[in-house]
Coordinates of C-alpha atoms in Angstrom, one line a residue:
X3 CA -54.2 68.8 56.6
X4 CA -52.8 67.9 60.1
X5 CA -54.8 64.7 60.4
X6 CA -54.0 63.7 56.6
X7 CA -50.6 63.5 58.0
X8 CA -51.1 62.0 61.0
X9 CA -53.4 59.2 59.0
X10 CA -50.1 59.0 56.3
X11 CA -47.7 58.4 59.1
X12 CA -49.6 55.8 61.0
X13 CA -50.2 53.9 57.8
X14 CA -46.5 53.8 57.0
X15 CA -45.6 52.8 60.5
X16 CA -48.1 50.0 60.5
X17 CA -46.3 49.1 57.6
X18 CA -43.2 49.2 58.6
X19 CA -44.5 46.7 61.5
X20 CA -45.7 44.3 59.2
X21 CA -42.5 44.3 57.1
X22 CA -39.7 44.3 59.8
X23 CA -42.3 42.2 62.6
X24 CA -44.9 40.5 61.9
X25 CA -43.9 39.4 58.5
X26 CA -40.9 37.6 59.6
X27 CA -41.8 36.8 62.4
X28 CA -45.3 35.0 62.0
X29 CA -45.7 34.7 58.3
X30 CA -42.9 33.7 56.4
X31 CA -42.4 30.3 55.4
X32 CA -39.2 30.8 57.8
X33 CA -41.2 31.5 60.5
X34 CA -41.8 27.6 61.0
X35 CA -38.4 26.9 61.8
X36 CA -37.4 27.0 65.1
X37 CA -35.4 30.4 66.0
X38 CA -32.3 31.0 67.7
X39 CA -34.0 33.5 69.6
X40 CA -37.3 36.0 68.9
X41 CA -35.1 38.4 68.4
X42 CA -32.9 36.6 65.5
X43 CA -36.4 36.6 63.7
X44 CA -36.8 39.9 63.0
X45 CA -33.0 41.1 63.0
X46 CA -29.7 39.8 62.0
X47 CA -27.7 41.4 64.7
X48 CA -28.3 38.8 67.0
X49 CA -26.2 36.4 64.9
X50 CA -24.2 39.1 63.6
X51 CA -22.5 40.0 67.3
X52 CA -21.8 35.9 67.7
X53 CA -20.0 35.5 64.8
X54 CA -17.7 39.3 66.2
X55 CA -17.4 37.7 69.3
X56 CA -16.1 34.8 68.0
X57 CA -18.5 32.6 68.9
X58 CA -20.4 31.9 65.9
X59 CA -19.6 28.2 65.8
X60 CA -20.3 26.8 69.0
X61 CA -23.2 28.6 69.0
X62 CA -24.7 27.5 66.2
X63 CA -24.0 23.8 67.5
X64 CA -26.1 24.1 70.7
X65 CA -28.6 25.8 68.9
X66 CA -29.2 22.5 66.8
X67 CA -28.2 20.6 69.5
X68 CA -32.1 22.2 71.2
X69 CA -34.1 22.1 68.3
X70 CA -32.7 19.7 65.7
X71 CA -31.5 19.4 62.3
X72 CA -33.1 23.1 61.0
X73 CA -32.5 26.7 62.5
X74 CA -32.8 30.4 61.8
X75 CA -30.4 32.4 63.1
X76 CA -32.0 35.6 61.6
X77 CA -34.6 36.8 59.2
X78 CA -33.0 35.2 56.0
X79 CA -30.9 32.6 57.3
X80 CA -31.4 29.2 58.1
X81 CA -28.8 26.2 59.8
X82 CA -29.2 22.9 58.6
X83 CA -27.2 19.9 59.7
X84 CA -28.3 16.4 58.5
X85 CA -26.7 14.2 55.7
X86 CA -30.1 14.9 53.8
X87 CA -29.0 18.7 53.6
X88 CA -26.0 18.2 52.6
X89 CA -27.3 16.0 49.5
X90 CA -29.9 19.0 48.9
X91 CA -27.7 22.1 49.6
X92 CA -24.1 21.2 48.4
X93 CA -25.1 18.7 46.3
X94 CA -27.8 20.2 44.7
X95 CA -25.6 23.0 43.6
X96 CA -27.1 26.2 45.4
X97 CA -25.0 29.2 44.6
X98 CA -22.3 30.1 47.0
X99 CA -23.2 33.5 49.2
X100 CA -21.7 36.8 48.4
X101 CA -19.7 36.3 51.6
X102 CA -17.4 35.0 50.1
X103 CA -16.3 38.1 47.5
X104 CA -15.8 40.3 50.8
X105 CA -13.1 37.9 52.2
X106 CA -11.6 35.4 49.7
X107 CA -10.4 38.0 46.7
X108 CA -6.7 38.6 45.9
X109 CA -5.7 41.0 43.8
X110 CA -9.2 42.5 43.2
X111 CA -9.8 39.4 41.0
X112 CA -12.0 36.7 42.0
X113 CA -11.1 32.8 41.8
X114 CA -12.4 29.9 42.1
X115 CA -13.3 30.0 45.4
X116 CA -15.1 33.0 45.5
X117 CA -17.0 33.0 42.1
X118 CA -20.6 32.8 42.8
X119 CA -21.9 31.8 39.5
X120 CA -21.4 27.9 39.6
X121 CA -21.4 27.8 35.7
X122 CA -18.5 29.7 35.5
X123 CA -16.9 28.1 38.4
X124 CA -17.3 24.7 36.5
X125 CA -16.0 25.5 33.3
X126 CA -12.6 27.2 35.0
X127 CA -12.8 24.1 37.4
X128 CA -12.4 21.8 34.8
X129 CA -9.1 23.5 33.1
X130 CA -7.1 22.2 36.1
X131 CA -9.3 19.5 38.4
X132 CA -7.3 16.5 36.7
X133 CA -3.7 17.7 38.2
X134 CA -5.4 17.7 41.5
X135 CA -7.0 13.8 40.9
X136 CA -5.9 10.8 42.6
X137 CA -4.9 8.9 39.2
X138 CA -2.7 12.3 38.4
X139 CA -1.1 13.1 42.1
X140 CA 0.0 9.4 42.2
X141 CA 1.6 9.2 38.5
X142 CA 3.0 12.8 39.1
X143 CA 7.0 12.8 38.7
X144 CA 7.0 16.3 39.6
X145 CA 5.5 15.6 42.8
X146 CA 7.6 12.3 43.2
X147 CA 10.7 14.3 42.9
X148 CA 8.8 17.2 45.1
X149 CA 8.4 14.4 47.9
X150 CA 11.6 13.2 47.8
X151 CA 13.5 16.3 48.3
X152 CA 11.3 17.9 51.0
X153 CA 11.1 14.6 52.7
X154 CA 14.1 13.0 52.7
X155 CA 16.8 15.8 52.9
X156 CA 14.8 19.0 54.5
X157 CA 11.9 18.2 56.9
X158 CA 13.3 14.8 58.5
X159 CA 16.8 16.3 58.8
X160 CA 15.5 19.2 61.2
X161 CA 13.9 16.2 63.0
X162 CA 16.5 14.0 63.5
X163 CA 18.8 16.5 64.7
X164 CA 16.6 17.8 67.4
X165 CA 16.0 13.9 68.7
X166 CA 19.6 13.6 68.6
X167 CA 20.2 16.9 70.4
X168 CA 16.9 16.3 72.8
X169 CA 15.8 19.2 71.3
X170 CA 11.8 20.1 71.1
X171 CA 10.1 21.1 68.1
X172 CA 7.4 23.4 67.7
X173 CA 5.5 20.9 65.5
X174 CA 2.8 23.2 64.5
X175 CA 5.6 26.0 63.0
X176 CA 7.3 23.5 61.1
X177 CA 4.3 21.1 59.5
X178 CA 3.2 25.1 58.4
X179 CA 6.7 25.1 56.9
X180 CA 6.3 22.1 55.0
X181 CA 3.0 22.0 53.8
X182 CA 3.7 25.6 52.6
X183 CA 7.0 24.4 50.6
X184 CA 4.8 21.3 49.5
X185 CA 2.0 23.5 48.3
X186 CA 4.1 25.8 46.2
X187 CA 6.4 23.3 44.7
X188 CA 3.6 22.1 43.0
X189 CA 2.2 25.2 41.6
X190 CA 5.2 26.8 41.0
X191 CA 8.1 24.4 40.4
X192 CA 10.4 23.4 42.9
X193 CA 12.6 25.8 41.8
X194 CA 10.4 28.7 42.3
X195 CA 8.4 28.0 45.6
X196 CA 9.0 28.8 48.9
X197 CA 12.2 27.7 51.0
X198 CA 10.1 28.1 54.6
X199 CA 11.5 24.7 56.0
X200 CA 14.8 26.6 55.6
X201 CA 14.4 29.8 55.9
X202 CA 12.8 30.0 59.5
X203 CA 13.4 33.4 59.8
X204 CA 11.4 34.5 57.0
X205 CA 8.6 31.7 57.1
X206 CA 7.9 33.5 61.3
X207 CA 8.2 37.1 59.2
X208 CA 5.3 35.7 56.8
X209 CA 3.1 34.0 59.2
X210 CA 3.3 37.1 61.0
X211 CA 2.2 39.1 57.8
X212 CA -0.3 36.5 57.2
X213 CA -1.8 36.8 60.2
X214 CA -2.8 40.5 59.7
X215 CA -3.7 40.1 55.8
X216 CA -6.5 37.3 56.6
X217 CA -7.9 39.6 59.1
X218 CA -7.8 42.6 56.5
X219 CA -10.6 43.0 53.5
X220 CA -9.7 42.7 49.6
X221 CA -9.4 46.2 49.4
X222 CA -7.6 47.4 52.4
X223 CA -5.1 44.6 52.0
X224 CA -4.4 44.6 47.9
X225 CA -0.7 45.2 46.8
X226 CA 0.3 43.7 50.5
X227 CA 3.3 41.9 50.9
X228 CA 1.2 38.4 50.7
X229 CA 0.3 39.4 47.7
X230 CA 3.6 40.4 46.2
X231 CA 5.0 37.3 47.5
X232 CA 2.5 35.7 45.5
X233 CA 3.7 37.6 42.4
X234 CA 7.3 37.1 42.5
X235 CA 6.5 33.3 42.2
X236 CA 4.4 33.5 39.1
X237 CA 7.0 35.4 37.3
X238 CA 9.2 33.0 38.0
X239 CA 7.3 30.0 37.1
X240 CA 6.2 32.1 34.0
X241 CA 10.0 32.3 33.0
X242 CA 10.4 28.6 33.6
X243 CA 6.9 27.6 31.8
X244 CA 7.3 25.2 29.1
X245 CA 11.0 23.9 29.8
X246 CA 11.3 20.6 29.2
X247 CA 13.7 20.6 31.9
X248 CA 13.6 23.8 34.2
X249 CA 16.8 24.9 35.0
X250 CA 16.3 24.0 38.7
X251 CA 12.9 21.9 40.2
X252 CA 10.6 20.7 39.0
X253 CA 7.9 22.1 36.5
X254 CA 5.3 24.6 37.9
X255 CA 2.7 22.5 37.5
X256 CA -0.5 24.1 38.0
X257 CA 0.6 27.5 37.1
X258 CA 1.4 26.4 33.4
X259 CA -2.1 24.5 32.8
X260 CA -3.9 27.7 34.4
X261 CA -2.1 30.1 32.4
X262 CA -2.1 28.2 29.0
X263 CA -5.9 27.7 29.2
X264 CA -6.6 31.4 29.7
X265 CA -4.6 32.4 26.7
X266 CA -6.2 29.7 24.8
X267 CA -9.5 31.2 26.0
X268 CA -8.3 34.5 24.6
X269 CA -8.0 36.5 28.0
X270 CA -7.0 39.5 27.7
X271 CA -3.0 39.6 28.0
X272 CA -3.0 42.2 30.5
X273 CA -5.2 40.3 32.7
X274 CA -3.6 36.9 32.3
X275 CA -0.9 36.9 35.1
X276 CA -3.4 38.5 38.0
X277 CA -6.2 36.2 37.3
X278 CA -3.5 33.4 37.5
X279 CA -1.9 34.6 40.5
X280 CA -5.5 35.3 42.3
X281 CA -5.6 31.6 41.5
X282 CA -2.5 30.3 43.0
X283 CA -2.5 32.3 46.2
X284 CA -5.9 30.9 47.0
X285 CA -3.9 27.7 46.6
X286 CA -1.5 28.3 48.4
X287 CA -2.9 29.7 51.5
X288 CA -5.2 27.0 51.5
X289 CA -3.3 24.3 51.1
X290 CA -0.6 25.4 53.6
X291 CA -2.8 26.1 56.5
X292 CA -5.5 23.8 56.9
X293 CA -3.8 20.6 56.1
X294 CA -0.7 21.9 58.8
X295 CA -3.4 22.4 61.6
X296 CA -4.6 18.8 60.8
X297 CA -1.4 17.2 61.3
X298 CA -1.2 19.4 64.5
X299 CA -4.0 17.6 66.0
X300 CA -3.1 14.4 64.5
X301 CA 0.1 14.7 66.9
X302 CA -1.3 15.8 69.7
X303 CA -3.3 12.7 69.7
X304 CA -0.9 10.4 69.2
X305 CA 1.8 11.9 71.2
X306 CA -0.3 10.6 74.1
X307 CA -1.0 7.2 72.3
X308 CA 2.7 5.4 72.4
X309 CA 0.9 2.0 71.8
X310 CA -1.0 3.3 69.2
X311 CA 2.2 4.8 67.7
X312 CA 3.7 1.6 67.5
X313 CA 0.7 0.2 66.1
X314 CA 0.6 2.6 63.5
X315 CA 4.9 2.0 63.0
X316 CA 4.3 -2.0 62.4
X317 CA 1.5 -0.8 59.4
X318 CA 4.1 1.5 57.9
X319 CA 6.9 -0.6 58.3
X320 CA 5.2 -3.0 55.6
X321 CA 5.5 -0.2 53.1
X322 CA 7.9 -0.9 50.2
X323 CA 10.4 0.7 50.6
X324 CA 9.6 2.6 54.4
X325 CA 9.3 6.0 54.9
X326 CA 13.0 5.7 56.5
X327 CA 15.2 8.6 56.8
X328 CA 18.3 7.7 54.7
X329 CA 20.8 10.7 55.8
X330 CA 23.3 10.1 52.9
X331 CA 20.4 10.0 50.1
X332 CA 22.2 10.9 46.7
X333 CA 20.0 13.4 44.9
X334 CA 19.2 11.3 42.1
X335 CA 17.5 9.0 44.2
X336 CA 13.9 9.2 43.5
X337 CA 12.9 5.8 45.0
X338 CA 13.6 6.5 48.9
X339 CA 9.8 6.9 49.0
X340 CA 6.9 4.2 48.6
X341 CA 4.1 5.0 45.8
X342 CA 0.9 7.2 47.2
X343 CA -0.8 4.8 46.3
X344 CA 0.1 2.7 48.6
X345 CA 0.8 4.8 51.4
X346 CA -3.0 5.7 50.6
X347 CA -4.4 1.9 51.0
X348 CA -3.1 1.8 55.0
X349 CA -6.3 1.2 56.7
X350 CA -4.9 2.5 60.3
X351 CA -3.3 5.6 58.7
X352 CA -6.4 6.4 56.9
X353 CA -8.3 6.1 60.1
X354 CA -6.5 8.5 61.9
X355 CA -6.5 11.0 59.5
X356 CA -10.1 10.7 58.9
X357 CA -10.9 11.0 62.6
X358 CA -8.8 14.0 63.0
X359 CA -10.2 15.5 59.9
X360 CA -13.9 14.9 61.4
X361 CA -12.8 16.5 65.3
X362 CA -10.5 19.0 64.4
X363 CA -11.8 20.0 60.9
X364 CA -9.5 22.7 60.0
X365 CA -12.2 24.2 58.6
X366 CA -15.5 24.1 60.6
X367 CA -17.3 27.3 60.2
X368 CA -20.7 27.7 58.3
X369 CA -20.5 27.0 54.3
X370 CA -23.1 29.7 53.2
X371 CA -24.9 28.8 50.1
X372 CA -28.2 30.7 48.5
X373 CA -31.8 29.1 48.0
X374 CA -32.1 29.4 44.7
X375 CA -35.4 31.3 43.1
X376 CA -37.9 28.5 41.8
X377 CA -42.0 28.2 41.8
X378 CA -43.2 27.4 45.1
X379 CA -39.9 27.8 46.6
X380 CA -37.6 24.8 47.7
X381 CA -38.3 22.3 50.6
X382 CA -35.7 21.3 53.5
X383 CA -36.0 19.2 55.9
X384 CA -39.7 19.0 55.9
X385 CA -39.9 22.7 55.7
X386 CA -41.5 23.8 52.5
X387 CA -41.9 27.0 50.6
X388 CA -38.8 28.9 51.7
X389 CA -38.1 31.6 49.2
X390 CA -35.2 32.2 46.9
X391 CA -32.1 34.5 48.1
X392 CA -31.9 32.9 52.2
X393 CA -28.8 32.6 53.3
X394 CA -28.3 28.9 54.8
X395 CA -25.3 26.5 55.8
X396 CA -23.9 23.8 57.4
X397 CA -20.9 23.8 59.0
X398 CA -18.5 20.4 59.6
X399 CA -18.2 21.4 63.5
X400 CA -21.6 20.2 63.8
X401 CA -22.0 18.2 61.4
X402 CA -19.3 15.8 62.8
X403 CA -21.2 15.5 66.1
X404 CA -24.3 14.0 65.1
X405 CA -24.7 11.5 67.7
X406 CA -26.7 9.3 66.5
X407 CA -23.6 8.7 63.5
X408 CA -21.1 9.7 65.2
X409 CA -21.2 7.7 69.0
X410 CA -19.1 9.5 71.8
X411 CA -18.4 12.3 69.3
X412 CA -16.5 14.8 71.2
X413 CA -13.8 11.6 71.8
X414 CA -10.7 11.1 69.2
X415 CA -12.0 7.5 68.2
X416 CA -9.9 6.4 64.8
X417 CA -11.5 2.9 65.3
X418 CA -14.9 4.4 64.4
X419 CA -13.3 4.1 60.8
X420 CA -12.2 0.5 61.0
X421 CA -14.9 -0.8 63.0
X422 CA -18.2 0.4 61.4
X423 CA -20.3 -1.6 59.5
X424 CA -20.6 -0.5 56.1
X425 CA -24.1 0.8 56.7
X426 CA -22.6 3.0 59.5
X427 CA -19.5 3.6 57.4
X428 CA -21.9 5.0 54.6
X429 CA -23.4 7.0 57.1
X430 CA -20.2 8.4 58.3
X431 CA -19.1 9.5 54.5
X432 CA -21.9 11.6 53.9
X433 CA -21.7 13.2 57.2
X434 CA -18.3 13.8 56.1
X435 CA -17.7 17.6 55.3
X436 CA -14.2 18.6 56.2
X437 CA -13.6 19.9 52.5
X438 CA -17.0 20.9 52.2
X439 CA -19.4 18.4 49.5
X440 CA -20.6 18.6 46.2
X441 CA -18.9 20.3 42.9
X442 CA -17.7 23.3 45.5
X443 CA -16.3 21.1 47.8
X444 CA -12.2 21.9 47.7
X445 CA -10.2 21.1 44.8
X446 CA -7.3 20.0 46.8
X447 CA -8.5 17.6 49.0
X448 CA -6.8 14.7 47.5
X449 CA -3.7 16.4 47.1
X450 CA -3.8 17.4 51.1
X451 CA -4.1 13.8 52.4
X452 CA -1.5 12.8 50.3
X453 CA 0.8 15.0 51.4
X454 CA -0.4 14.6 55.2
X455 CA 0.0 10.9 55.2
X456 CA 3.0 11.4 54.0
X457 CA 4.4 13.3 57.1
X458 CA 3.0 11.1 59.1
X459 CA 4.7 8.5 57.9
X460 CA 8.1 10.0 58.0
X461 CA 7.4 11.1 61.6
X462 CA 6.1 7.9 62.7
X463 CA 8.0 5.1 61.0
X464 CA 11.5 6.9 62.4
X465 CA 10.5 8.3 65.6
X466 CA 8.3 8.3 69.0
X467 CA 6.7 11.4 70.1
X468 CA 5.6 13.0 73.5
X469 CA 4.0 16.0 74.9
X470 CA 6.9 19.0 75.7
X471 CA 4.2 21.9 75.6
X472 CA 0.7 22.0 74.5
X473 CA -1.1 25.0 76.4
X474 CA -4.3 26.2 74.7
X475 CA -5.2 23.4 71.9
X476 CA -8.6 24.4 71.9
X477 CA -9.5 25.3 68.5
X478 CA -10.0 29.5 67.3
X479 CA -13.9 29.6 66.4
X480 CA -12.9 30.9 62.9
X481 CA -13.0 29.9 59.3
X482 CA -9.4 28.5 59.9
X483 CA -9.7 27.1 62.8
X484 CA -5.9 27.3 64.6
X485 CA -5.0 26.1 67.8
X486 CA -5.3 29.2 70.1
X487 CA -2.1 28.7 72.1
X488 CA -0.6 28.8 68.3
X489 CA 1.8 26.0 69.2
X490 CA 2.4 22.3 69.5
X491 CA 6.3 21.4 71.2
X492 CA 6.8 17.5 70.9
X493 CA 10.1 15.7 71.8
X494 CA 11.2 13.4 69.3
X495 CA 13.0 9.8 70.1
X496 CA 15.1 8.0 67.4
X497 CA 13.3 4.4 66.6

């Protein structure tokens, strides 16, 4: 009986062997790909203790910088970064990871961003992709008027006074302000958004609060202030929803197409306002925080440029009429600012924005998708039959140091973008994955640039700006990738 057991227990240890060793490690199709480390073949807490010690991303990049465009970073997961992945992974519509659910929820309901299934995710897409669309953004009266009044009479007045006064700015607080006031105008109504460019003393309050809800899970953070922040502005754009002239702003744009679509899909009524408002926080977190630490590093650059700052003041000064700050602005004028469109069609402007987008993506951590479950399994980069259900990525830190497409990459370069040939311009685009790529890439990419060229116009066509303080601008190695001092101080000078 003794030896029965002994026989049973060696068999299930040499199976146990061959499942968590020698399986992964030798025999399965992922076994091919070059590994981060033996260890990272058979476990996951190699990879698992990066990504704690926040060091996930810079890893990953010189572990493809050693052995190319493919690596496994444990037993089912896999790196890839070449423009041929991106066409096959993002592309080619792989489901998103469940890593998503455990970070991105709000009010225990998921959203767009976080819904795994892609059918679903395209059919709630399309109920409100066209308000985010080029054609709509620059036809948009609400986000003309939006524009104007943010513009013209509360984020260029706290700059003027503070080059009048000699005064630094902490740039990076204030472009959070804006893009934040931006963003929720827009969803809201102008009336029922946030007033951060005035209010400093509550915007610090928030990003405080914010600060300790991203870190948090769905569950331990529900019912936080965030989210009844969130709330309060719903109800209000609920109230104004469907006035042909809201009592003050502007209409709450994507809040009323979101809402109406979900009763016309007969959701149920009690469900209606926390699926919406799930929604519309994603937006507006999103919206505020990566396009601010964008035009962080956008500054930073070009407060050590001066002749590039005049370079870029001659291309904005042919705009029609120029981002000028008009001080005495009556508050029917809606015409103080140029069309998007044009502002859009400045090569030089375009550049820079594109080359800080591809440096300092504001979001360069791995994009985890799923191999989907097919006959034969999928090929990637030459590597065939890899199973359905591995976890693999690319990320835009790496992706936007290729070498061979991006020369000197490490090096703020915004001639790259005017220079190429359109072969290497081509090659550049699909490279390109600051908003991610495919139909997941983020729905409000086109209304971030707009709204960051716009600030740099205003700052640029009215004023010069150097360097007061800028200690720690290395990036955080995190999904939203801050500047770890937290800060940018510029001195402004009058043109």
């Amino acid at each position: 009986m003794f030896a029965i057991v002994v026989i049973t227990l060696f068999i299930a240890f040499l199976a146990m062997v061959y499942k968590y060793i020698l399986e992964p490690a030798f025999i399965s199709p992922l076994a091919k790909i070059p590994s981060a480390s033996f260890w990272s073949s058979i476990s996951s807490q190699w990879i698992s203790r990066k990504r704690e010690a926040k060091q996930e991303i810079r890893t990953i990049y010189a572990l493809h910088q050693k052995h190319g465009s493919v690596v496994r970073l444990g037993p089912n997961e896999i790196s890839v970064n070449s423009p041929d992945a991106l066409r096959t992974i993002y592309h080619g519509g792989y489901e998103k990871h469940s890593w998503y659910s455990g970070m991105f929820v709000n009010y225990g309901i998921r959203n767009l961003f976080t819904s795994l299934d892609r059918h679903s995710h395209t059919a709630q897409k399309r109920w409100i992709a066209n308000l985010y669309s080029k054609s709509y953004l620059y036809n948009s009266p609400d986000l003309r008027k939006i524009t104007n009044d943010l513009i013209q009479r509360k984020f260029l007045p706290i700059i003027d006074l503070a080059a009048h006064n000699s005064h630094p700015i902490d740039m990076f607080d204030l472009v959070q302000a804006l893009n934040m006031d931006l963003t929720t105008a827009y969803l809201f109504g102008s009336g029922n958004g946030s007033t951060f460019l005035q209010d400093v003393s509550y915007r610090r309050h928030w990003f405080a609060q914010y600060a300790v809800f991203f870190s948090q899970s769905p569950q331990v953070r529900a019912d936080c202030e965030i989210e009844q922040w969130c709330m309060r502005m719903c109800e209000a754009a609920e109230l104004t929803m469907g006035s042909e002239k809201p009592p003050t702003g502007t209409q709450p744009v994507v809040y009323s197409k979101m809402f109406r679509c979900l009763q016309m899909k007969g959701a149920d009524p009690r469900q209606i306002s926390r699926r919406v408002a799930s929604e519309m926080l994603d937006h507006t977190i999103a919206g505020y925080e990566t396009s601010a630490i964008t035009l962080t590093y956008l500054m930073y650059h070009m407060s050590q440029r001066p002749s590039l700052q005049k370079q870029l003041r001659e291309e904005l000064l042919t705009l029609d009429p120029p981002v000028r700050y008009r001080p005495a602005m009556s508050g029917d004028d809606e015409d103080a600012l140029p069309a998007l469109r044009v502002v859009d069609a400045l090569p030089l402007l375009d550049a820079l924005l594109q080359e800080t987008l591809r440096l300092h993506s504001a979001a360069p951590a791995p994009q985890p998708r799923v191999t989907p479950e097919a006959p034969g399994g999928t090929s990637i980069e030459g590597y065939a039959n890899i199973p359905g259900g591995v976890r693999v990525s690319s990320n835009a830190y790496t992706m936007h140091r290729i070498e061979e497409i991006f020369p000197r990459p490490e090096v703020w370069l915004p001639k790259r973008w005017l220079n190429a040939d359109q072969k290497s311009l081509e090659q550049m685009r699909k490279c390109f994955f600051a908003f991610s790529a495919g139909p997941r890439m983020c729905l409000g990419s086109n209304f971030a640039i707009q709204g960051m060229k716009l600030a740099i116009a205003a700052i640029y066509t009215n004023y010069v700006t150097s360097i007061a303080e800028d200690s720690n601008m290395e990036q955080a190695d995190s999904f939203a990738a801050r500047p770890i001092g937290n800060k940018l101080v510029l001195r402004f000078q009058t043109v």
